[in-house]
Tab-separated table of C-alpha atoms and ligand atoms in Angstrom:
chain	number	residue	atom	x	y	z
A	189	MET	CA	200.171	80.924	86.976
A	190	ASP	CA	200.164	84.110	89.055
A	191	ILE	CA	198.254	84.159	92.465
A	192	ALA	CA	195.333	86.403	91.116
A	193	LEU	CA	194.742	84.149	88.221
A	194	SER	CA	194.839	81.061	90.222
A	195	ASN	CA	192.490	82.481	92.819
A	196	LYS	CA	190.050	83.195	89.982
A	197	VAL	CA	190.341	79.754	88.578
A	198	ASP	CA	189.708	78.249	92.055
A	199	VAL	CA	186.591	80.556	92.649
A	200	GLU	CA	185.288	79.463	89.177
A	201	ALA	CA	186.109	75.964	89.555
A	202	SER	CA	184.326	75.820	92.930
A	203	ARG	CA	181.259	77.473	91.421
A	204	LEU	CA	181.155	75.015	88.574
A	205	ASP	CA	181.611	72.086	90.770
A	206	VAL	CA	178.384	72.981	92.717
A	207	MET	CA	176.277	70.667	90.621
A	208	ASN	CA	178.896	67.768	91.075
A	209	PHE	CA	178.841	68.272	94.764
A	210	LEU	CA	175.041	68.186	94.909
A	211	ASN	CA	174.750	65.119	92.658
A	212	GLU	CA	177.282	63.283	94.721
A	213	MET	CA	175.396	64.095	97.909
A	214	ALA	CA	172.135	62.893	96.399
A	215	SER	CA	173.590	59.732	95.237
A	216	ASP	CA	175.727	59.144	98.504
A	217	PHE	CA	172.719	59.660	100.709
A	218	PRO	CA	169.652	58.401	98.592
A	219	ASP	CA	167.549	58.138	101.612
A	220	ALA	CA	167.990	61.822	102.537
A	221	ILE	CA	164.994	63.986	102.001
A	222	SER	CA	165.981	66.539	99.304
A	223	PHE	CA	165.092	70.249	99.192
A	224	VAL	CA	167.977	70.808	96.653
A	225	SER	CA	166.453	70.465	93.306
A	226	GLY	CA	164.077	72.839	91.564
A	227	ARG	CA	162.627	70.027	89.376
A	228	PRO	CA	158.928	70.405	88.316
A	229	THR	CA	156.568	67.928	89.890
A	230	GLU	CA	156.219	64.691	87.676
A	231	LYS	CA	152.536	64.477	88.594
A	232	ILE	CA	151.247	66.110	85.517
A	233	PHE	CA	153.626	64.722	82.971
A	234	ASP	CA	151.632	63.261	80.174
A	235	LEU	CA	154.657	62.346	77.845
A	236	GLY	CA	152.773	59.481	76.064
A	237	ASN	CA	149.865	61.795	75.064
A	238	TRP	CA	152.367	64.562	74.272
A	239	ILE	CA	154.358	62.461	71.881
A	240	ASN	CA	151.132	61.562	70.060
A	241	GLY	CA	150.603	65.208	69.487
A	242	VAL	CA	153.627	65.070	67.075
A	243	HIS	CA	151.187	63.953	64.360
A	244	ASP	CA	149.182	66.981	64.855
A	245	PHE	CA	152.152	69.245	64.700
A	246	ALA	CA	153.199	67.357	61.453
A	247	GLN	CA	149.723	68.211	59.998
A	248	HIS	CA	150.197	71.888	60.975
A	249	TYR	CA	153.607	72.002	59.453
A	250	ALA	CA	152.363	70.174	56.272
A	251	ASP	CA	149.557	72.869	55.929
A	252	ARG	CA	151.916	75.625	56.454
A	253	HIS	CA	154.291	74.286	53.821
A	254	GLY	CA	151.765	73.022	51.523
A	255	THR	CA	152.755	69.310	51.617
A	256	ASP	CA	151.547	66.154	53.079
A	257	VAL	CA	151.880	64.650	56.547
A	258	GLY	CA	154.474	61.967	55.313
A	259	THR	CA	156.709	64.571	53.749
A	260	ALA	CA	156.449	66.747	56.858
A	261	MET	CA	157.358	63.888	59.071
A	262	ARG	CA	160.477	63.411	56.758
A	263	MET	CA	161.301	67.016	56.878
A	264	LEU	CA	160.963	66.861	60.685
A	265	SER	CA	163.508	64.100	60.500
A	266	GLN	CA	166.043	66.313	58.857
A	267	TYR	CA	168.486	68.796	59.909
A	268	GLY	CA	166.443	71.807	60.418
A	269	ARG	CA	166.311	75.715	60.590
A	270	THR	CA	168.806	77.125	63.151
A	271	ASN	CA	166.253	79.607	64.552
A	272	GLY	CA	163.526	76.853	65.082
A	273	ILE	CA	160.323	75.786	63.638
A	274	ILE	CA	157.866	76.564	66.475
A	275	ASN	CA	158.600	80.221	66.646
A	276	ASP	CA	154.978	81.240	65.599
A	277	LEU	CA	153.430	79.183	68.184
A	278	ILE	CA	155.734	80.520	70.892
A	279	ALA	CA	154.989	84.142	69.853
A	280	LEU	CA	151.148	83.217	70.260
A	281	GLN	CA	151.861	81.321	73.519
A	282	VAL	CA	153.754	84.242	75.219
A	283	GLU	CA	151.174	86.686	73.939
A	284	LYS	CA	148.284	84.675	75.698
A	285	ASP	CA	150.332	83.942	78.700
A	286	GLU	CA	152.663	86.675	79.420
A	287	ARG	CA	151.125	89.578	77.393
A	288	ILE	CA	154.401	89.780	75.245
A	289	THR	CA	153.744	90.879	71.735
A	290	CYS	CA	156.314	89.713	69.207
A	291	LYS	CA	156.674	88.128	65.840
A	292	GLY	CA	157.954	84.685	65.222
A	293	LYS	CA	161.096	86.101	63.514
A	294	GLN	CA	162.128	87.712	67.068
A	295	VAL	CA	162.302	84.274	68.590
A	296	LEU	CA	165.149	81.936	68.554
A	297	VAL	CA	164.349	78.466	69.779
A	298	THR	CA	167.008	76.818	72.008
A	299	ALA	CA	168.004	73.635	73.708
A	300	GLY	CA	166.425	74.716	76.929
A	301	CYS	CA	167.020	78.196	78.394
A	302	GLN	CA	170.347	77.238	79.370
A	303	GLU	CA	171.415	77.284	75.659
A	304	ALA	CA	169.795	80.661	75.325
A	305	MET	CA	171.821	82.026	78.206
A	306	ASP	CA	175.007	80.634	76.785
A	307	LEU	CA	174.448	82.164	73.281
A	308	CYS	CA	173.497	85.524	74.749
A	309	VAL	CA	176.539	85.612	76.975
A	310	LYS	CA	178.939	84.561	74.113
A	311	THR	CA	177.198	86.836	71.569
A	312	PHE	CA	176.616	90.006	73.746
A	313	CYS	CA	179.998	89.938	75.679
A	314	ARG	CA	182.374	89.073	73.091
A	315	ASP	CA	184.808	92.053	73.198
A	316	PRO	CA	187.707	92.356	75.551
A	317	GLY	CA	186.476	94.438	78.761
A	318	ASP	CA	182.779	93.401	78.100
A	319	VAL	CA	181.158	92.493	81.271
A	320	LEU	CA	178.096	90.646	82.417
A	321	LEU	CA	176.172	92.099	85.450
A	322	VAL	CA	174.380	90.028	87.974
A	323	ARG	CA	172.844	90.565	91.336
A	324	SER	CA	174.319	88.351	93.931
A	325	PRO	CA	173.028	85.738	94.795
A	326	THR	CA	171.962	84.466	91.331
A	327	TYR	CA	171.240	81.433	89.267
A	328	ILE	CA	174.272	79.401	88.631
A	329	GLY	CA	173.173	78.525	84.951
A	330	ILE	CA	174.327	82.050	84.072
A	331	THR	CA	177.583	82.403	85.956
A	332	GLY	CA	178.560	79.065	84.808
A	333	ALA	CA	177.843	79.972	81.184
A	334	ALA	CA	179.638	83.280	81.541
A	335	SER	CA	182.729	81.421	83.279
A	336	LEU	CA	183.107	78.672	80.652
A	337	ASN	CA	182.808	81.433	78.034
A	338	ASP	CA	185.561	83.463	79.649
A	339	VAL	CA	183.174	86.364	80.206
A	340	GLU	CA	183.818	88.470	83.265
A	341	ILE	CA	181.175	88.711	85.727
A	342	ALA	CA	180.484	91.753	87.868
A	343	ALA	CA	178.053	91.212	90.851
A	344	PHE	CA	176.365	93.667	92.966
A	345	SER	CA	174.592	92.899	95.866
A	346	CYS	CA	171.796	94.517	98.194
A	347	ASP	CA	169.375	93.239	100.894
A	348	ARG	CA	166.548	95.377	100.056
A	349	GLU	CA	164.635	95.787	96.677
A	350	ASP	CA	164.604	99.514	97.005
A	351	GLU	CA	168.568	99.502	96.980
A	352	VAL	CA	168.560	97.355	93.693
A	353	LEU	CA	168.875	100.482	91.465
A	354	HIS	CA	171.452	102.218	93.498
A	355	ALA	CA	173.714	99.180	93.649
A	356	LEU	CA	173.400	98.589	89.950
A	357	LYS	CA	174.458	102.227	89.345
A	358	GLU	CA	177.296	102.114	91.646
A	359	LYS	CA	178.480	98.835	90.091
A	360	VAL	CA	178.240	100.259	86.518
A	361	HIS	CA	180.013	103.393	87.474
A	362	GLY	CA	182.861	101.490	89.058
A	363	LEU	CA	183.236	99.367	85.953
A	364	GLU	CA	183.177	102.545	83.758
A	365	LEU	CA	186.094	104.069	85.820
A	366	GLU	CA	187.949	100.698	85.400
A	367	GLY	CA	187.595	101.166	81.497
A	368	LYS	CA	185.321	98.102	81.305
A	369	CYS	CA	182.103	97.747	79.414
A	370	PRO	CA	179.010	96.325	81.200
A	371	LYS	CA	177.037	94.885	78.209
A	372	ALA	CA	174.356	92.749	79.689
A	373	LEU	CA	172.435	92.321	83.005
A	374	TYR	CA	170.859	89.030	83.896
A	375	LEU	CA	167.791	89.097	86.352
A	376	VAL	CA	165.041	86.624	87.343
A	377	PRO	CA	162.419	89.329	88.362
A	378	GLU	CA	159.521	86.971	89.011
A	379	PHE	CA	160.139	84.274	91.764
A	380	ASP	CA	163.996	84.381	91.540
A	381	ASN	CA	166.040	81.347	91.792
A	382	PRO	CA	167.668	81.108	94.366
A	383	THR	CA	165.729	83.684	96.467
A	384	GLY	CA	162.149	83.394	95.491
A	385	GLU	CA	161.876	87.270	95.475
A	386	VAL	CA	159.895	89.491	92.915
A	387	LEU	CA	160.906	92.787	91.639
A	388	SER	CA	158.113	95.301	91.794
A	389	ARG	CA	156.954	97.302	88.607
A	390	GLN	CA	158.646	100.355	89.872
A	391	THR	CA	162.004	98.736	90.409
A	392	ARG	CA	161.643	96.995	86.893
A	393	GLU	CA	160.909	100.214	85.273
A	394	SER	CA	163.746	102.083	86.901
A	395	ILE	CA	166.133	99.398	85.993
A	396	ILE	CA	164.899	99.419	82.327
A	397	SER	CA	165.411	103.298	82.210
A	398	PHE	CA	169.038	103.112	83.420
A	399	CYS	CA	169.884	100.338	81.453
A	400	ALA	CA	168.544	101.693	78.196
A	401	SER	CA	170.518	104.963	78.957
A	402	LYS	CA	173.666	102.941	79.215
A	403	ARG	CA	172.957	100.663	76.483
A	404	ILE	CA	173.109	97.672	78.683
A	405	LEU	CA	170.806	94.752	77.305
A	406	ILE	CA	168.659	93.141	80.086
A	407	LEU	CA	168.501	89.283	79.997
A	408	GLU	CA	164.969	88.744	81.646
A	409	ASP	CA	164.872	85.010	82.704
A	410	ASN	CA	161.261	84.067	83.617
A	411	PRO	CA	160.826	80.216	84.071
A	412	TYR	CA	158.656	80.609	87.126
A	413	GLY	CA	156.274	83.636	86.135
A	414	MET	CA	153.429	81.231	85.487
A	415	PHE	CA	153.407	79.815	88.909
A	416	ARG	CA	151.872	82.373	90.995
A	417	PHE	CA	149.566	81.228	93.806
A	418	GLU	CA	148.207	84.497	95.035
A	419	GLY	CA	148.719	88.226	94.726
A	420	THR	CA	148.868	90.207	91.397
A	421	ARG	CA	151.300	89.563	88.751
A	422	THR	CA	153.646	92.188	87.711
A	423	LEU	CA	154.162	92.484	83.861
A	424	PRO	CA	157.426	91.088	82.432
A	425	MET	CA	160.100	93.528	81.989
A	426	TYR	CA	159.951	92.730	78.218
A	427	VAL	CA	156.282	94.332	78.357
A	428	LEU	CA	157.224	97.364	80.260
A	429	ASP	CA	160.302	98.111	78.062
A	430	ARG	CA	159.776	101.185	75.793
A	431	HIS	CA	163.322	101.384	74.820
A	432	GLY	CA	164.092	97.996	73.263
A	433	CYS	CA	166.626	96.895	75.938
A	434	VAL	CA	165.158	93.626	77.235
A	435	VAL	CA	165.902	90.253	75.703
A	436	TYR	CA	163.280	87.719	77.176
A	437	LEU	CA	164.318	84.148	77.960
A	438	GLY	CA	161.960	81.353	78.390
A	439	THR	CA	161.585	77.676	78.784
A	440	TYR	CA	159.081	74.868	78.637
A	441	SER	CA	161.043	72.906	81.364
A	442	LYS	CA	158.751	73.790	84.232
A	443	THR	CA	155.542	74.308	82.445
A	444	VAL	CA	155.571	71.154	80.373
A	445	CYS	CA	158.559	69.071	81.130
A	446	PRO	CA	162.532	69.490	81.163
A	447	THR	CA	163.212	66.317	78.931
A	448	VAL	CA	162.441	68.221	75.779
A	449	ARG	CA	164.843	70.679	76.389
A	450	ILE	CA	163.074	73.364	74.710
A	451	GLY	CA	163.681	77.017	75.520
A	452	PHE	CA	163.998	80.308	73.686
A	453	ALA	CA	165.008	83.860	73.453
A	454	ILE	CA	162.908	86.876	72.190
A	455	VAL	CA	164.920	89.880	70.992
A	456	PRO	CA	163.029	93.245	70.487
A	457	GLU	CA	162.677	94.348	66.982
A	458	VAL	CA	164.679	97.456	67.359
A	459	LEU	CA	167.120	97.871	70.175
A	460	PHE	CA	168.147	100.988	72.162
A	461	ASP	CA	165.431	103.407	70.837
A	462	GLY	CA	166.091	102.394	67.268
A	463	ALA	CA	169.938	102.585	67.415
A	464	VAL	CA	170.482	98.936	66.571
A	465	SER	CA	168.188	96.434	64.630
A	466	GLY	CA	167.031	93.485	66.783
A	467	GLY	CA	167.337	91.333	63.493
A	468	VAL	CA	171.081	91.959	63.661
A	469	LEU	CA	171.175	90.564	67.148
A	470	VAL	CA	168.938	87.414	66.252
A	471	ASP	CA	171.327	86.729	63.311
A	472	ARG	CA	174.309	86.930	65.661
A	473	LEU	CA	172.726	84.494	68.091
A	474	SER	CA	171.649	82.261	65.277
A	475	GLN	CA	175.169	82.226	63.921
A	476	ALA	CA	176.605	81.265	67.145
A	477	LYS	CA	174.064	78.446	67.430
A	478	SER	CA	174.640	77.302	63.984
A	479	PHE	CA	178.210	76.342	65.047
A	480	SER	CA	177.305	74.774	68.429
A	481	ALA	CA	173.926	72.893	68.252
A	482	VAL	CA	173.169	73.366	64.656
A	483	ASN	CA	169.440	73.385	65.308
A	484	THR	CA	167.341	72.574	68.280
A	485	SER	CA	166.001	68.944	67.877
A	486	GLN	CA	163.091	69.112	65.727
A	487	ILE	CA	161.340	66.218	67.087
A	488	ASN	CA	161.409	67.886	70.619
A	489	GLN	CA	160.214	71.095	68.989
A	490	ALA	CA	157.309	68.979	67.417
A	491	VAL	CA	156.444	67.528	70.935
A	492	ILE	CA	156.138	71.199	72.329
A	493	GLY	CA	154.464	72.453	69.093
A	494	GLY	CA	151.891	69.644	69.495
A	495	VAL	CA	151.153	70.630	73.218
A	496	LEU	CA	150.861	74.284	72.108
A	497	LEU	CA	148.303	73.263	69.240
A	498	ALA	CA	146.339	71.130	71.477
A	499	GLU	CA	146.201	73.919	74.316
A	500	GLU	CA	145.464	76.643	71.695
A	501	CYS	CA	148.790	78.279	72.609
A	502	SER	CA	148.116	78.697	76.295
A	503	LEU	CA	149.607	76.803	78.937
A	504	LYS	CA	147.349	77.862	81.581
A	505	ARG	CA	145.358	74.683	81.687
A	506	ILE	CA	148.328	72.508	82.131
A	507	VAL	CA	149.835	74.597	84.795
A	508	GLU	CA	146.643	74.856	86.744
A	509	PRO	CA	146.995	71.470	88.622
A	510	THR	CA	150.581	72.180	89.390
A	511	LEU	CA	149.710	75.446	91.196
A	512	ALA	CA	147.760	73.571	93.600
A	513	ILE	CA	150.576	71.117	94.212
A	514	TYR	CA	153.292	73.958	94.635
A	515	ARG	CA	150.910	76.080	96.730
A	516	CYS	CA	150.149	73.297	99.234
A	517	ASN	CA	153.838	72.614	99.343
A	518	ARG	CA	154.758	76.066	100.023
A	519	ASP	CA	152.116	76.289	102.800
A	520	ALA	CA	153.436	72.857	104.221
A	521	MET	CA	156.837	74.265	104.165
A	522	ILE	CA	155.940	77.651	105.845
A	523	GLU	CA	153.934	75.720	108.460
A	524	ALA	CA	156.746	73.463	109.155
A	525	LEU	CA	159.187	76.365	109.596
A	526	SER	CA	156.790	78.168	111.916
A	527	ARG	CA	156.154	74.947	114.143
A	528	GLU	CA	159.941	73.785	114.090
A	529	PHE	CA	161.289	77.251	114.885
A	530	LEU	CA	158.586	78.455	117.330
A	531	GLY	CA	160.446	80.428	119.898
A	532	PHE	CA	163.520	81.030	117.620
A	533	ASP	CA	161.947	83.971	115.852
A	534	GLN	CA	164.817	86.246	116.491
A	535	GLN	CA	167.369	83.788	115.181
A	536	VAL	CA	165.725	82.007	112.203
A	537	THR	CA	163.761	83.927	109.561
A	538	TRP	CA	162.382	83.195	106.104
A	539	ASN	CA	160.633	84.628	103.390
A	540	CYS	CA	157.065	83.561	101.957
A	541	PRO	CA	156.900	83.702	98.295
A	542	GLN	CA	153.682	83.996	96.527
A	543	GLY	CA	154.644	81.574	93.821
A	544	GLY	CA	157.645	79.884	92.290
A	545	PHE	CA	159.683	76.999	93.536
A	546	PHE	CA	161.966	78.311	96.230
A	547	LEU	CA	162.183	80.115	99.617
A	548	SER	CA	165.212	81.067	101.638
A	549	VAL	CA	165.891	80.650	105.295
A	550	LEU	CA	168.335	83.029	107.143
A	551	LEU	CA	170.343	81.374	110.205
A	552	PRO	CA	172.174	82.899	113.004
A	553	PHE	CA	175.277	80.882	111.896
A	554	LYS	CA	177.463	80.228	108.753
A	555	PHE	CA	175.902	77.430	106.358
A	556	GLU	CA	178.246	76.375	103.723
A	557	HIS	CA	179.677	73.145	102.283
A	558	SER	CA	180.561	71.303	105.414
A	559	GLU	CA	177.305	72.379	107.213
A	560	ALA	CA	175.396	70.869	104.093
A	561	GLN	CA	177.512	67.807	104.374
A	562	VAL	CA	176.678	67.326	108.027
A	563	CYS	CA	172.992	67.703	107.304
A	564	ALA	CA	173.088	65.118	104.707
A	565	GLU	CA	175.278	62.647	106.565
A	566	GLU	CA	174.020	62.857	110.084
A	567	TYR	CA	170.452	64.301	109.579
A	568	GLY	CA	169.496	62.772	106.384
A	569	VAL	CA	168.249	66.167	104.723
A	570	LEU	CA	169.872	67.844	101.651
A	571	VAL	CA	169.691	71.549	101.520
A	572	MET	CA	171.398	74.194	99.332
A	573	PRO	CA	173.696	76.783	100.941
A	574	MET	CA	172.822	80.156	99.270
A	575	SER	CA	176.552	80.758	99.253
A	576	PHE	CA	176.699	78.480	96.225
A	577	PHE	CA	174.700	81.038	94.173
A	578	ALA	CA	176.688	84.081	95.723
A	579	LEU	CA	179.582	85.934	94.079
A	580	ASP	CA	180.621	87.614	97.429
A	581	ASP	CA	180.467	86.691	101.196
A	582	GLY	CA	177.162	88.164	101.774
A	583	GLN	CA	175.094	84.970	101.596
A	584	ASN	CA	176.974	82.717	104.069
A	585	TYR	CA	174.130	82.559	106.593
A	586	ARG	CA	171.331	81.678	104.059
A	587	VAL	CA	169.894	78.429	102.927
A	588	ARG	CA	167.732	77.803	99.721
A	589	PHE	CA	164.737	75.225	99.964
A	590	ALA	CA	163.070	74.108	96.852
A	591	TYR	CA	159.479	72.762	97.544
A	592	SER	CA	158.557	71.992	94.041
A	593	ASN	CA	159.381	68.049	93.924
A	594	VAL	CA	158.761	66.866	97.454
A	595	THR	CA	155.523	65.823	99.334
A	596	PRO	CA	153.963	67.752	102.257
A	597	GLU	CA	154.975	64.637	104.315
A	598	GLN	CA	158.438	64.814	103.087
A	599	ILE	CA	158.478	68.584	103.688
A	600	ARG	CA	157.385	67.959	107.463
A	601	GLU	CA	159.989	65.187	108.195
A	602	GLY	CA	162.775	66.922	106.280
A	603	MET	CA	162.215	70.232	108.091
A	604	ALA	CA	162.127	68.391	111.518
A	605	ARG	CA	165.523	66.941	110.434
A	606	PHE	CA	166.917	70.443	109.328
A	607	ALA	CA	165.578	72.031	112.509
A	608	ALA	CA	167.027	69.393	114.793
A	609	TYR	CA	170.473	70.424	113.273
A	610	VAL	CA	169.907	74.227	113.599
A	611	LYS	CA	168.872	73.856	117.073
A	612	TYR	CA	171.777	71.719	117.886
A	613	ARG	CA	174.139	74.299	116.458
A	614	ILE	CA	172.331	77.108	118.098
A	615	ALA	CA	172.617	75.298	121.588
A	616	SER	CA	176.453	74.595	120.929
A	617	VAL	CA	177.000	78.364	120.438
A	618	ASP	CA	174.912	79.136	123.663
A	619	ALA	CA	176.905	76.497	125.545
A	620	ALA	CA	180.110	77.730	124.260
A	621	PHE	CA	179.144	81.338	125.175
A	622	GLU	CA	178.223	80.194	128.753
A	623	VAL	CA	181.727	78.532	129.200
A	624	TYR	CA	183.383	81.691	127.821
A	625	CYS	CA	181.362	83.960	130.212
A	626	GLN	CA	182.341	81.688	133.391
B	935	LIG	C1	166.317	80.655	86.701
B	935	LIG	C2	166.425	79.553	85.685
B	935	LIG	N1	166.753	79.701	84.494
B	935	LIG	C3	166.832	78.761	83.718
B	935	LIG	C4	166.616	77.432	83.946
B	935	LIG	C5	166.944	76.353	83.046
B	935	LIG	O1	165.998	76.091	82.287
B	935	LIG	P1	166.061	74.903	80.946
B	935	LIG	O2	165.819	73.656	81.675
B	935	LIG	O3	165.212	75.512	80.175
B	935	LIG	O4	167.475	74.946	80.573
B	935	LIG	C6	166.519	77.194	85.428
B	935	LIG	C7	166.344	75.764	85.862
B	935	LIG	O5	166.053	75.473	86.951
B	935	LIG	C8	166.316	78.236	86.196
B	935	LIG	O6	165.975	78.101	87.545
């Protein structure tokens, strides 16, 4: 194997190993307080009730197919339609909750959003030279899916939002000069994982215009959009798109529960100002799915179908109590940061997102694998280096904190532990500097 190839393999292997590393740390240090996982709070899970809703969904299914509930139950027990059986309900839900207008035939139901990402990557970037664009840092689910499908990833990075378009254009221009073909751009515009950032309407619109002009599909991933605590919501890129270049990716993992593994992709009816039919793209996604998962579990779709019927196709009522929990946790985390790092405001800074599950902290020293290990082993706190999500060296000083699945008490205690480590490191650097100056 030549050196360039072996380096590529090493980088990809270490990216793909991140989840193992974190799982191992969590099992090696079970008493540590963990800010690692973006799991939703379990407090609202109501699985028993939701499973009972399967009967209501079966009735709905029976009515639509002109049959009885017993037959509907048997049909639900069979292999099913590759594209899904709750597509119309999903179309109604995104209309009510996200202002997205679409038809059921534009929706492909998937085993979580992760499968939707995998299918998009392998379907849209399938020719030699095809490239997936991402902004670094980004969600590891997409980079992992691209790596495992042997799709080249091209990352661009920029610290400020007003630099995003320029950085994207430069990257695309560079790829074109190399004879490569950027086919898709993955973004989490609302409460990004890992940074917690939101893209403004202006940035969203300018990215859409540019991508439409270059025939680049935007994969808009929006798992956290319904979790806004304050401020006004920006419309999804799918809604702002007038050209047909945004494919919307959704999931019920955070709004209902992850165990059902139900997500979806919504493809515009016509793509790139009419140049391509969206139906063709749905068929290609469906074909890829038919040879991997065959179809999404119908019983799991029936659980979500039952929830959607019971909630009249809006998840606002279910999400409402979680907003209070996440807001309270976000506040506890910001308070803990302000308290613990009082007097360190030149050295340690953080963002304060108006929603979502994550925030990020910038440190005056590098924070990577070994630092995360020391925090776990010696300080009893698990945190996620931002470099785990990065495709360049630009994120080595940042740390991601998830506040979604911890209590305010754990946040206070965990942040005190993390701050003890950070202050120890700052003091050691200061002491070393004094010795050096003597
Ligand atoms: C940005 C983002 N996209 C997708 C997912 C995965 O969603 P699912 O559970 O539907 O596969 C997550 C999960 O954490 C996520 O943070």
